[in-house]
Coordinates of C-alpha atoms in Angstrom, one line a residue:
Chain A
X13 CA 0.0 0.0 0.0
X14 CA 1.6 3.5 -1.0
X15 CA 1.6 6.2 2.2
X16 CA -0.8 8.3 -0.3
X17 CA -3.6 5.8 0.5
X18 CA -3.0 4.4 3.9
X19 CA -2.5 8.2 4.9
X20 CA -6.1 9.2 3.7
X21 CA -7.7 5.7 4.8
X22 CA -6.4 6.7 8.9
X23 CA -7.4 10.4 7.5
X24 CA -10.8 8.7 6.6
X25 CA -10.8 6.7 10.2
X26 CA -10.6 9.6 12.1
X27 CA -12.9 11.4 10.7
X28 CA -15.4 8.6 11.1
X29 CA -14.5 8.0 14.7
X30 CA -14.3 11.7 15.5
X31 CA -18.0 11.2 14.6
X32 CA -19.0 7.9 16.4
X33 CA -17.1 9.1 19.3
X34 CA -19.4 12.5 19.7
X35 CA -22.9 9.9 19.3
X36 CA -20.9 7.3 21.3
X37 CA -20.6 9.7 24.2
X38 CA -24.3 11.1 24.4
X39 CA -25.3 7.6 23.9
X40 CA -23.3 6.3 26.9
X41 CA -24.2 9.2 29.1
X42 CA -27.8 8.6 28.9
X43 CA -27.0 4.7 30.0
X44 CA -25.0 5.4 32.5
X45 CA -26.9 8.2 34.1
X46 CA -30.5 6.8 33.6
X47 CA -30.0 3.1 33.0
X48 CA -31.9 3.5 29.7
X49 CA -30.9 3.0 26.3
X50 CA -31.9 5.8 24.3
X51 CA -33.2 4.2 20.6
X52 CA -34.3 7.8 19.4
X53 CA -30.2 8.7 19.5
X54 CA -30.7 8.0 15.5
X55 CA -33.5 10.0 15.3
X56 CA -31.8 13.3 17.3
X57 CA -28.7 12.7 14.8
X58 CA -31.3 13.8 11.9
X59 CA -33.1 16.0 13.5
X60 CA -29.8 18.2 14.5
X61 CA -28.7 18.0 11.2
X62 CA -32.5 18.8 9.8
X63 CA -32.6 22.4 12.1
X64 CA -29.2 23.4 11.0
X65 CA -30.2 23.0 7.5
X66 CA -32.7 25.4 8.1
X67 CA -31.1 27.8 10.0
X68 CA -27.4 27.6 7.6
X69 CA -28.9 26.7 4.1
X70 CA -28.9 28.9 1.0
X71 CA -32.3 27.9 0.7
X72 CA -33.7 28.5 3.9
X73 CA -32.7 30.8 6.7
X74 CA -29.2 30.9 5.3
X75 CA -27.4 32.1 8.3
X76 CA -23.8 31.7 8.7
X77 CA -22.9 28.0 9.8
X78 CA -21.7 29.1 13.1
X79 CA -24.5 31.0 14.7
X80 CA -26.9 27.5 12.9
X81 CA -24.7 25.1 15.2
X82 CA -25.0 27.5 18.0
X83 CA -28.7 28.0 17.2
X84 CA -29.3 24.2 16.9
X85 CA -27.6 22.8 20.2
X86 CA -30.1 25.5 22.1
X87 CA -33.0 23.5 20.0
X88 CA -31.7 20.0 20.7
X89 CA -31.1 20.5 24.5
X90 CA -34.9 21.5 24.7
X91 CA -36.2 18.6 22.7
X92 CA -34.2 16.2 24.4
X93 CA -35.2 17.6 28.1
X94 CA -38.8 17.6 26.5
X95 CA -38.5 13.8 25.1
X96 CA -37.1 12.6 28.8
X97 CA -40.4 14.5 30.2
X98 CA -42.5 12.5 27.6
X99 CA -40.9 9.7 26.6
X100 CA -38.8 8.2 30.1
X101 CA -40.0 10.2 33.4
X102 CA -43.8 9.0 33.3
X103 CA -41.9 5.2 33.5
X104 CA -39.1 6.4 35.8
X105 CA -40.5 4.7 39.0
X106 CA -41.5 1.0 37.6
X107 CA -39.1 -2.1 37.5
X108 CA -39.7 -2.9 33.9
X109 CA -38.3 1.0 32.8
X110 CA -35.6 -0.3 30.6
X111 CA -37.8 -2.5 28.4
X112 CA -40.8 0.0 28.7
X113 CA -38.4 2.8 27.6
X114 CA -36.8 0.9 24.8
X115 CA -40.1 1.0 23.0
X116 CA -41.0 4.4 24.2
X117 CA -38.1 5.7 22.8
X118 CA -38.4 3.4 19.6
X119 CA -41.7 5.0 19.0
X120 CA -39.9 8.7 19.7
X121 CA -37.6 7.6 16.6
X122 CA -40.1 6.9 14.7
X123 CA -42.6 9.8 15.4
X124 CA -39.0 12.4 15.2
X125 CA -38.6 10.9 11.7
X126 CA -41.8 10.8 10.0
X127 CA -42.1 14.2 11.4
X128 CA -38.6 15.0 9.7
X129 CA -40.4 13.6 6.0
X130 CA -43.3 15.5 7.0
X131 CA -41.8 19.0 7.2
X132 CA -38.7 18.7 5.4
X133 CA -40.0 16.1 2.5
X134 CA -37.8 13.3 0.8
X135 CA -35.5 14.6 -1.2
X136 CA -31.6 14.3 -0.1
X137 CA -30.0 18.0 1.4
X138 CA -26.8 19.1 2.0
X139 CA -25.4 21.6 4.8
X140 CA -23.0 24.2 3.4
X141 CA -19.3 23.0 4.1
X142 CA -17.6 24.6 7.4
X143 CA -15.0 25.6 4.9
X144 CA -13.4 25.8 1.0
X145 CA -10.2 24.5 0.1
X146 CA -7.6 22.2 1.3
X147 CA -4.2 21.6 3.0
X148 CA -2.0 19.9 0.0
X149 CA 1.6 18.8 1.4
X150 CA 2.6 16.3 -2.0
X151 CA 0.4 13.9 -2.5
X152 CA -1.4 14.0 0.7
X153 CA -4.5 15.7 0.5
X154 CA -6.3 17.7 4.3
X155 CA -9.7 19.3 3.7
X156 CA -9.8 22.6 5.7
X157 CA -13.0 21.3 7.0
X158 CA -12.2 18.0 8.0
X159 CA -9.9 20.1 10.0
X160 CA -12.5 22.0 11.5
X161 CA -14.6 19.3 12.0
X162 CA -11.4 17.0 14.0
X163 CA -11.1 20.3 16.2
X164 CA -14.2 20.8 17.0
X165 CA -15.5 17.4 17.8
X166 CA -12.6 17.3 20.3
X167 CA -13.3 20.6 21.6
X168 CA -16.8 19.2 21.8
X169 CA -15.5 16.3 23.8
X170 CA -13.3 18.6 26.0
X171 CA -15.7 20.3 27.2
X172 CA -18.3 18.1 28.3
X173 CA -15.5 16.2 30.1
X174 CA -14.7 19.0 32.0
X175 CA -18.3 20.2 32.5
X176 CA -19.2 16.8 33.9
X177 CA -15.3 16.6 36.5
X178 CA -15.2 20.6 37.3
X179 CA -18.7 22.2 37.2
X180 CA -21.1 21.6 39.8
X181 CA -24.4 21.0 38.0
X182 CA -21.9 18.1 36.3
X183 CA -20.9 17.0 39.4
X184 CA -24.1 16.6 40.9
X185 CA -25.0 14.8 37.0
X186 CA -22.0 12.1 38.0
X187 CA -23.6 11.8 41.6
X188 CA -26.8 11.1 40.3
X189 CA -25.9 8.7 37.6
X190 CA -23.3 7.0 40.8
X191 CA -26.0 6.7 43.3
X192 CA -29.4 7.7 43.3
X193 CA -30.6 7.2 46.7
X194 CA -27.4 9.3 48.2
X195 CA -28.0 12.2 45.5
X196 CA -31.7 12.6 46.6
X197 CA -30.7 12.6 50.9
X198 CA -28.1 15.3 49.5
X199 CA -31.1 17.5 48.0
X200 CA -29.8 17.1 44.7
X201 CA -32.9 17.6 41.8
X202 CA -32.7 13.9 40.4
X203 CA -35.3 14.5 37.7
X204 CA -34.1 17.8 36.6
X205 CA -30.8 16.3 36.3
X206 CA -32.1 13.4 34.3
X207 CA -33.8 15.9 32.2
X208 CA -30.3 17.7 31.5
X209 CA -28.2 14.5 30.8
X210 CA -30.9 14.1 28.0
X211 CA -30.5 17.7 26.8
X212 CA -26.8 17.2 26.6
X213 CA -27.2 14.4 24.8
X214 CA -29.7 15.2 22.3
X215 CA -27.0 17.8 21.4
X216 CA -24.0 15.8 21.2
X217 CA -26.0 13.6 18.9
X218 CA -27.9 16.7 17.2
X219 CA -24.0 18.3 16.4
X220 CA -22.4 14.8 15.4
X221 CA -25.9 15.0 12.4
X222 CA -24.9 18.5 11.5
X223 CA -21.2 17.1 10.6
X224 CA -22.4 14.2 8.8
X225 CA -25.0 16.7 6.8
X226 CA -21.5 19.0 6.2
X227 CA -20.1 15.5 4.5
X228 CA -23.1 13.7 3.2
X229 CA -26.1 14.2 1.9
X230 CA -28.7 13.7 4.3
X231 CA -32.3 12.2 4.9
X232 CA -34.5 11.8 7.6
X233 CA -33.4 8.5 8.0
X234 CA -29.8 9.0 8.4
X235 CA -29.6 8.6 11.9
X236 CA -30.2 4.7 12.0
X237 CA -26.7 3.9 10.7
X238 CA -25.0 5.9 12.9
X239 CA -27.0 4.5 16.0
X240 CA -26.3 0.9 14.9
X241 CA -21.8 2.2 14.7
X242 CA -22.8 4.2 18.2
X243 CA -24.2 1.1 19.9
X244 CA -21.1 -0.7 18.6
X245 CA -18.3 1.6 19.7
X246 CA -20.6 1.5 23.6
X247 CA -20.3 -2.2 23.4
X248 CA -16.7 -2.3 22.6
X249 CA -15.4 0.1 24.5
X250 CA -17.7 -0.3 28.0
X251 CA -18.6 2.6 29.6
X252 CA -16.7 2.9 32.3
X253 CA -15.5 6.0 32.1
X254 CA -16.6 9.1 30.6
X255 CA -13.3 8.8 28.1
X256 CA -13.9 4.7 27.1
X257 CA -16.3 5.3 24.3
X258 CA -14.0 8.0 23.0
X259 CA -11.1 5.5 22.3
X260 CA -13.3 2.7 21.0
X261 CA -14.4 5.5 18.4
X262 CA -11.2 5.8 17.3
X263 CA -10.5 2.1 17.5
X264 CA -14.1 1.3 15.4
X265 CA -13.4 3.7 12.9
X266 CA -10.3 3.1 12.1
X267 CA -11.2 -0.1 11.8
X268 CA -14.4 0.7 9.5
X269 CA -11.9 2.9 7.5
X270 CA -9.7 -0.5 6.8
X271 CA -12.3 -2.8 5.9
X272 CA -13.9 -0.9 3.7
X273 CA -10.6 -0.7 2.1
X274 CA -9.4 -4.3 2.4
X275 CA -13.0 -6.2 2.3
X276 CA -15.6 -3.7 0.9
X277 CA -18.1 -1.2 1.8
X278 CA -20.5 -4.3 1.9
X279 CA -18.6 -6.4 4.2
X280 CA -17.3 -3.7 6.7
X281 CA -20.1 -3.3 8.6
X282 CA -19.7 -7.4 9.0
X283 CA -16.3 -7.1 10.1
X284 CA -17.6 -3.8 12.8
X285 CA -20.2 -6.8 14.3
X286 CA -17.6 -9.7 14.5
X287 CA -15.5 -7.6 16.5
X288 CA -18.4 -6.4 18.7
X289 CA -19.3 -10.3 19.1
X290 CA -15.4 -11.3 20.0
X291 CA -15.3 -8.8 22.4
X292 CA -18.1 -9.8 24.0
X293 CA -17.2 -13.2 24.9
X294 CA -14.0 -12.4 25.8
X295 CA -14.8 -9.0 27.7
X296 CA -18.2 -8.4 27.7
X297 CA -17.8 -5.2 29.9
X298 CA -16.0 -3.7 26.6
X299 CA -12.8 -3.4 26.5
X300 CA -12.0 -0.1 28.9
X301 CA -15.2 -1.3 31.0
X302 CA -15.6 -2.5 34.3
X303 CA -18.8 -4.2 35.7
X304 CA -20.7 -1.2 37.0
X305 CA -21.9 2.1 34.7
X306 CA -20.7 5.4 36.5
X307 CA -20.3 9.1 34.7
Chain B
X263 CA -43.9 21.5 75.6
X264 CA -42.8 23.3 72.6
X265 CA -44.1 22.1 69.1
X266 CA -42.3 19.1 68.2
X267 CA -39.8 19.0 65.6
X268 CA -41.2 16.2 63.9
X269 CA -44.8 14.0 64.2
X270 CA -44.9 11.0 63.1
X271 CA -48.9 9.8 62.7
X272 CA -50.2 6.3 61.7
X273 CA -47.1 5.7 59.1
X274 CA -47.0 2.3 57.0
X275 CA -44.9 1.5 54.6
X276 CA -42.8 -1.2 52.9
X277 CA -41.6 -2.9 49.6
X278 CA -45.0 -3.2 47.4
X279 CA -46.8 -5.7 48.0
X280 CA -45.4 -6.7 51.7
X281 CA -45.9 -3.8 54.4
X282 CA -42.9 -3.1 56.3
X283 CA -44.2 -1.4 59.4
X284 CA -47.5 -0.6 60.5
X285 CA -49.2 2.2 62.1
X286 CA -46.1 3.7 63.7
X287 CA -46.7 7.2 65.5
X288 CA -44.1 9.3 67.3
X289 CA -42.8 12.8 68.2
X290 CA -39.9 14.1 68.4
X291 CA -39.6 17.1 70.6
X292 CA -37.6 20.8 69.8
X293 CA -34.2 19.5 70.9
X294 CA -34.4 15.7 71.6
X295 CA -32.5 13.1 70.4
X296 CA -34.1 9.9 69.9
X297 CA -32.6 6.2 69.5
X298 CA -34.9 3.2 67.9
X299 CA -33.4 0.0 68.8
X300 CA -34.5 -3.6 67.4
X301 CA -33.5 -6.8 66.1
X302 CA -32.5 -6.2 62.1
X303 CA -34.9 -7.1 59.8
X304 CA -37.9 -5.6 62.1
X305 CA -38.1 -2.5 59.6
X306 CA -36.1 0.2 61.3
X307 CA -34.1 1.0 58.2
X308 CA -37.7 1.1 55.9
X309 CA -39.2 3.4 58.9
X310 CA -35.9 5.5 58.3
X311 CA -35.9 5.6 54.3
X312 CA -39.9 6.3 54.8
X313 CA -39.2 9.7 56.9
X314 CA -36.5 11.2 54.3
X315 CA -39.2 9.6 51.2
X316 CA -36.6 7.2 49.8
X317 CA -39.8 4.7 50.4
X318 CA -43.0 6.7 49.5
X319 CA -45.4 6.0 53.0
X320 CA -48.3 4.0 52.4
X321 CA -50.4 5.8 54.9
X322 CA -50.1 8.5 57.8
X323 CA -48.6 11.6 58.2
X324 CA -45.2 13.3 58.5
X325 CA -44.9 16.4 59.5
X326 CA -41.4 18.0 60.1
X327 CA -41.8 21.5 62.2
X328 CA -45.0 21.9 61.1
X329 CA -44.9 21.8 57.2
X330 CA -46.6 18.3 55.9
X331 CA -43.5 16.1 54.1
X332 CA -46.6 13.5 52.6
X333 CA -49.0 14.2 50.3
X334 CA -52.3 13.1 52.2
X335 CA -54.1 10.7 51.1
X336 CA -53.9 6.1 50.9
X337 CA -51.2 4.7 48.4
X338 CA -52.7 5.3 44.6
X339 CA -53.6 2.7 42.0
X340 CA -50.5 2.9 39.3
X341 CA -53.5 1.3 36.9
X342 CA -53.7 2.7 33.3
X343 CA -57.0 3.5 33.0
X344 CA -56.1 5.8 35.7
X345 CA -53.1 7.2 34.3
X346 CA -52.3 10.8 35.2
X347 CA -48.9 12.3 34.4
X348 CA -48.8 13.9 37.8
X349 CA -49.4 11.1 39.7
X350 CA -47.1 9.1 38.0
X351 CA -44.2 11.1 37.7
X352 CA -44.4 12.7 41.2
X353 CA -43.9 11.0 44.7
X354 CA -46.2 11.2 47.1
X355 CA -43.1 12.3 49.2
X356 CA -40.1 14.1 47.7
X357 CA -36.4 13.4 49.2
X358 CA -35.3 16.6 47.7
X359 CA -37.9 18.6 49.5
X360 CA -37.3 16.4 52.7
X361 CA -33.5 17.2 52.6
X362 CA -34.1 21.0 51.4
X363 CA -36.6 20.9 55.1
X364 CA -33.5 19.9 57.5
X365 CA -34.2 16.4 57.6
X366 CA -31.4 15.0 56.3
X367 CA -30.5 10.9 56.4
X368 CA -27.1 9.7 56.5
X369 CA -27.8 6.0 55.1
X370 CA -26.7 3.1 56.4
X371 CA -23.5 1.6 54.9
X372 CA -23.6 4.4 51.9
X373 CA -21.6 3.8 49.4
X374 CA -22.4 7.4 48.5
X375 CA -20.5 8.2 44.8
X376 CA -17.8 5.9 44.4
X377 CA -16.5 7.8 41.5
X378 CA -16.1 10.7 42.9
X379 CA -13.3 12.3 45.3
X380 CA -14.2 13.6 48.5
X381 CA -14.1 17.0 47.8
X382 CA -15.8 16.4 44.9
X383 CA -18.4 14.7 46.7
X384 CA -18.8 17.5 50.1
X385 CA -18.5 20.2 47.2
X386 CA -22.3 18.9 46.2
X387 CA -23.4 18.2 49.9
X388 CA -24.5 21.8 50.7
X389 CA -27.0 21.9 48.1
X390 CA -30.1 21.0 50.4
X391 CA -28.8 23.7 52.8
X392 CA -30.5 26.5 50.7
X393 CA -29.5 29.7 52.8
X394 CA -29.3 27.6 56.2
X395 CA -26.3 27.6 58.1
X396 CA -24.7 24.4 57.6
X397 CA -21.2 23.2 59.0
X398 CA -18.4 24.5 56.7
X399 CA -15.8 22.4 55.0
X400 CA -13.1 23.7 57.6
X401 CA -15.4 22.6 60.1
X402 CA -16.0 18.9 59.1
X403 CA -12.5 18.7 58.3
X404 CA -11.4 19.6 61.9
X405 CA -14.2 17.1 63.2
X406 CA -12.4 14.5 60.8
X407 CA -9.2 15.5 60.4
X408 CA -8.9 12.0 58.3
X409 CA -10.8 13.5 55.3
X410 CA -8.7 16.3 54.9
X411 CA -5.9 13.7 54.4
X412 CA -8.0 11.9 52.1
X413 CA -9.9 15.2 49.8
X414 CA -8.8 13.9 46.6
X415 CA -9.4 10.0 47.4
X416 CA -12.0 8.6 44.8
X417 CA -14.8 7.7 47.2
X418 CA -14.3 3.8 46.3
X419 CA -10.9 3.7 47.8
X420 CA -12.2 4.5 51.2
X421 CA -11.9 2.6 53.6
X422 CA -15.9 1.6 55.5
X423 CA -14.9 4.1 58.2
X424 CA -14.2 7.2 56.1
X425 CA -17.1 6.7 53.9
X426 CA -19.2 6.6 57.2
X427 CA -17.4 9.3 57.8
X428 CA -17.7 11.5 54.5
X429 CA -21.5 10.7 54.4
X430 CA -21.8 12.3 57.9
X431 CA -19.7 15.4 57.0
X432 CA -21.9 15.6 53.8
X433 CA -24.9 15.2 56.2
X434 CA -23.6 18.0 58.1
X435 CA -22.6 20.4 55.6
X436 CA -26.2 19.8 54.2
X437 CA -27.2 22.2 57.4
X438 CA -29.5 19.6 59.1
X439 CA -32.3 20.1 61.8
X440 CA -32.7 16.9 62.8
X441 CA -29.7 14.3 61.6
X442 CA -30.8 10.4 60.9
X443 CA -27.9 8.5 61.8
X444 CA -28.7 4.7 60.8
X445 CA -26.1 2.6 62.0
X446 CA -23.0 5.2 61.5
X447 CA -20.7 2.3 63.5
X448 CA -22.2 -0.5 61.9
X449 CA -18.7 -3.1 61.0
X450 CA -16.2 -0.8 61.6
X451 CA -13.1 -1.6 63.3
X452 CA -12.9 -0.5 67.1
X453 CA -10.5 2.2 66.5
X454 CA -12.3 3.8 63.9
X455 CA -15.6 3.0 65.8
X456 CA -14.4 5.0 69.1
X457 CA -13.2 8.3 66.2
X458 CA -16.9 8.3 64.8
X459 CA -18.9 8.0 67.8
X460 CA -16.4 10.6 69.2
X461 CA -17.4 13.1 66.5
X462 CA -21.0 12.2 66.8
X463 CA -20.7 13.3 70.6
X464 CA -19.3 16.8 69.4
X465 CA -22.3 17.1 67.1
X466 CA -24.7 16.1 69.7
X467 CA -22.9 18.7 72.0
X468 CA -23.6 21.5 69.6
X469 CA -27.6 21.2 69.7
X470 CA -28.3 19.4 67.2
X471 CA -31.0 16.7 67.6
X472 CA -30.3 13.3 66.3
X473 CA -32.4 9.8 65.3
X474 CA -29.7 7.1 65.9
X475 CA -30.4 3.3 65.0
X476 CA -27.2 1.7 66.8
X477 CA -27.0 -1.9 68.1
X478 CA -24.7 -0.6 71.4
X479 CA -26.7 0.4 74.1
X480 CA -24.1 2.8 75.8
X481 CA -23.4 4.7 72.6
X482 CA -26.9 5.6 72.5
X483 CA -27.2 5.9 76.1
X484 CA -24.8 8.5 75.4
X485 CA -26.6 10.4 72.6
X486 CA -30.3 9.9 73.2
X487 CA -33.1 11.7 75.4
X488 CA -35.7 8.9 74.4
X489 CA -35.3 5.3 73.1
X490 CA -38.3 3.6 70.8
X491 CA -37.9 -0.1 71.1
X492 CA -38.9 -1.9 67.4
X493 CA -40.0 -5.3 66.9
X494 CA -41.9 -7.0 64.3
X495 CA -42.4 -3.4 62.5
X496 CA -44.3 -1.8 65.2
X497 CA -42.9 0.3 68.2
X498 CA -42.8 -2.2 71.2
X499 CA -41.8 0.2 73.9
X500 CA -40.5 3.7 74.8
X501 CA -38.6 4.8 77.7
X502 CA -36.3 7.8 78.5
X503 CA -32.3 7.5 79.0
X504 CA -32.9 6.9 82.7
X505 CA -35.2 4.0 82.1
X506 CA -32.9 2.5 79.6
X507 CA -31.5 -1.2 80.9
X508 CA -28.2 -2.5 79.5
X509 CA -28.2 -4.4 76.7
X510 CA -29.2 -7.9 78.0
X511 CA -31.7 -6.0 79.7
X512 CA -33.0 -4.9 76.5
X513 CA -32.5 -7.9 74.7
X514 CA -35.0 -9.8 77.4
X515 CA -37.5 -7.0 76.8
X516 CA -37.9 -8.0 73.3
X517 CA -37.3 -11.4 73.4
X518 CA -37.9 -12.4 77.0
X519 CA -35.4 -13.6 79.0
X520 CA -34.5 -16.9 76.9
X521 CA -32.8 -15.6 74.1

């Protein structure tokens, strides 16, 4: 293999796990906070990448891509806090909430995306780029806003980590997701903080949509894919720590960006699920996990 | 006598569908300390998670210096036809509002948040304190001069007696009224044991009135104004400090004299 191609197949893995890592990390902080899975994660990939269409497009409100990712997260947070209201808090106090939840939130994904067909119709859209041009150094080739996107995903990343270890609303958030029971004799406001975790979540997942629609065309079912690689990179990596789904992003797509290369678009998503199955008889807490989910 | 501090009226609760305790009814006086001692399993712990609303309370009434904790009324049907957002979504009792009152409840053996350090953890512990006067972090540091040592421990690396110990200080600095101490010496080693109930002295000396569950008759003797005696989920006795026998004495009053 010349450096050319393996240097823009890890370009191409990066990228892609720069992605899974940002729905990875909503995904996982929902789980480990609520003890739910979220299955409308797919559906708030589409929807965040739906609203920034409208605010950034040529075609619609057209306003610069900035202020439309800015714009969006404040419209995901609100529709995530709303779907936890709606969707998870009326099942919060039964034993059976997990399975109750996953068709609760199945039905949320469903609803989200026909509502998605409904306003925005079929027909494929794009998001203006984040920016023109590229970085050329011989033959390797560095699109300005892959660039972008690598910084800000991490920046992303960044700061929620340090929202959740320094700030005191994410404190309380880890104390919640730790121990329930202790966070309520402390005072703490369990469902509000439930409601939050949500919100955050619904805009990790909203902003990882609004990259994808920067790379791909998108529809309103776009989020399903992404779900499935999400749920992958969770399994693999465990989620012990805030930072384990991160690296199992990395380690997934790179991954994904090799198989496709060596076995086929077709067969790498095969490859993705034999890995998830190995790992899980031989580590089925993930690979960075341990057997308990804290934030 | 002043108002009490807390009445307790005709409280049952337990783990749906097997009641707990039954018909349980005390006061607690401006100022007293109160010990409940009983064989385990007899529902002392439930009666405890009941008063802070970890366990909503099938029936009764709590009310904590006057302000009702419960929301009247028997247990509700969770059945769909009667389905009602608020009254599945809120409790009929709400920890947070209990803690935000002054009751606060330092669990038994709390694992409290075993990802987080200690300062992490006290940093959170003054949010039911809402403009009360709570103990400061200086202060709970000089009452446990161990958890300075330890501030940026991860919780899980603590050893039973500074966790007991952390979830007191947390207790504190959430500016209590009345403290709920359920077994704070509960398998701890003697050293450690004789530091805590130490500390717990100091509080006691500062005003503060305590509920203590503890299975060591002179520690309570040492702490409590009044002693409820709980067997079979029902108060089986009350006497005052004076009253109090030793601990066989105790043990033949719920048992007999066989045991």
């Amino acid at each position: 293999m010349d450096p050319v191609t393996l240097f823009s197949i890890i370009k191409g893995g990066i990228v892609l796990g720069a992605l899974y890592a940002l729905m990875a990390t909503g995904l996982s902080l929902v789980w480990t906070t609520l003890g739910i899975f979220n299955f409308a994660h797919g559906a708030f990939i589409a929807l965040g990448a739906y609203v920034a269409w409208q605010f950034s497009a040529t075609d619609a409100f057209g306003w610069p891509l900035a202020l439309g990712i800015i714009a969006t997260s404040l419209v995901m947070f609100a529709i995530g806090a709303f779907l936890h209201l709606t969707l998870v808090k009326p099942f919060e106090r039964r034993s059976d909430v997990v399975l109750i939840t996953v068709i609760t939130t199945l039905a949320g994904s469903a609803i989200l995306e026909n509502l998605l067909l409904v306003i925005w119709g079929p027909r494929s859209k794009q998001i203006p780029k984040m920016a023109e041009g590229e970085l050329a150094i011989g033959g390797f080739h560095l699109a300005f806003s892959e660039i972008i996107l690598l910084v800000l995903v991490l920046a992303i990343l960044v700061g929620v980590g340090a929202f959740l270890r320094y700030s005191r609303p994410g404190r309380a958030m880890r104390a919640v997701s730790q121990n329930r029971e202790a966070a309520q004799l402390l005072g703490l406001n369990v469902p509000m903080y439930f409601a939050l975790v949500l919100g955050l979540s619904a805009v990790t997942a909203g902003l990882a949509g609004v990259f994808i629609g920067t790379i791909r065309f998108m529809n309103p079912a776009m989020g399903s894919e992404p779900l499935m690689k999400a749920l992958i990179v969770v399994i693999f990596g465990g989620v012990a720590r805030f930072s384990s789904p991160i690296y199992a992003a990395f380690i997934i797509g790179l991954l994904e960006a090799f198989s496709i290369y060596f076995v086929g678009l077709y067969w790498a998503p095969a490859v993705l699920f034999f890995t998830m199955i190995v790992v899980l008889l031989i580590k089925p807490e993930g690979l960075f996990g341990k057997y308990q989910r804290t934030l | 006598m002043s108002d009490p501090i807390l009445s307790v009226r005709g409280l049952s609760s337990g783990y749906d569908p097997i009641k707990i305790f039954r018909n349980i009814s005390l006061t607690v006086a401006k100022g007293e300390s109160i010990g409940i001692f009983g064989p385990n399993g007899h529902g002392k712990t439930t009666f405890l998670k009941t008063l802070s609303g970890l366990i909503d309370p099938w029936s009764g009434e709590i009310v904590f210096d006057g302000q009702r904790l419960n929301r009247p009324g028997e247990r509700g049907s969770r059945k769909w036809r009667n389905f009602n957002y608020d009254a599945v979504t809120r409790r009929r009792m709400d920890p947070k509002q209990v803690a935000r009152a002054g009751l606060i409840h330092v669990q038994q053996g709390n694992l409290l948040f075993p990802e987080l350090t200690v300062a992490e953890t006290l940093s959170i512990s003054t949010t039911a304190a809402r403009g009360r006067k709570g103990w400061s972090l200086t202060e709970v540091q000089s009452l446990f001069p161990r958890l300075a040592e330890r501030n940026d421990h991860k919780i899980r690396f603590l050893s039973g007696g500074e966790r007991q110990m952390v979830s007191v200080a947390a207790g504190l600095m959430s500016a209590p009224r009345l403290l709920i101490l359920d077994e704070p010496t509960l398998g701890l080693s003697p050293k450690i044991r004789a530091e805590l109930c130490a500390a717990i002295l100091t509080v006691k000396e500062t005003g503060l009135p305590i509920i203590l569950i503890d299975q060591d008759v002179a520690f309570l003797g040492q702490i409590i104004d009044t002693l409820y005696l709980f067997d079979h989920g029902r108060i089986s006795g009350r006497m005052s400090r004076e009253e109090m026998p030793d601990h066989d004495g105790l043990m033949a009053i719920l048992f007999g004299d066989q045991h």
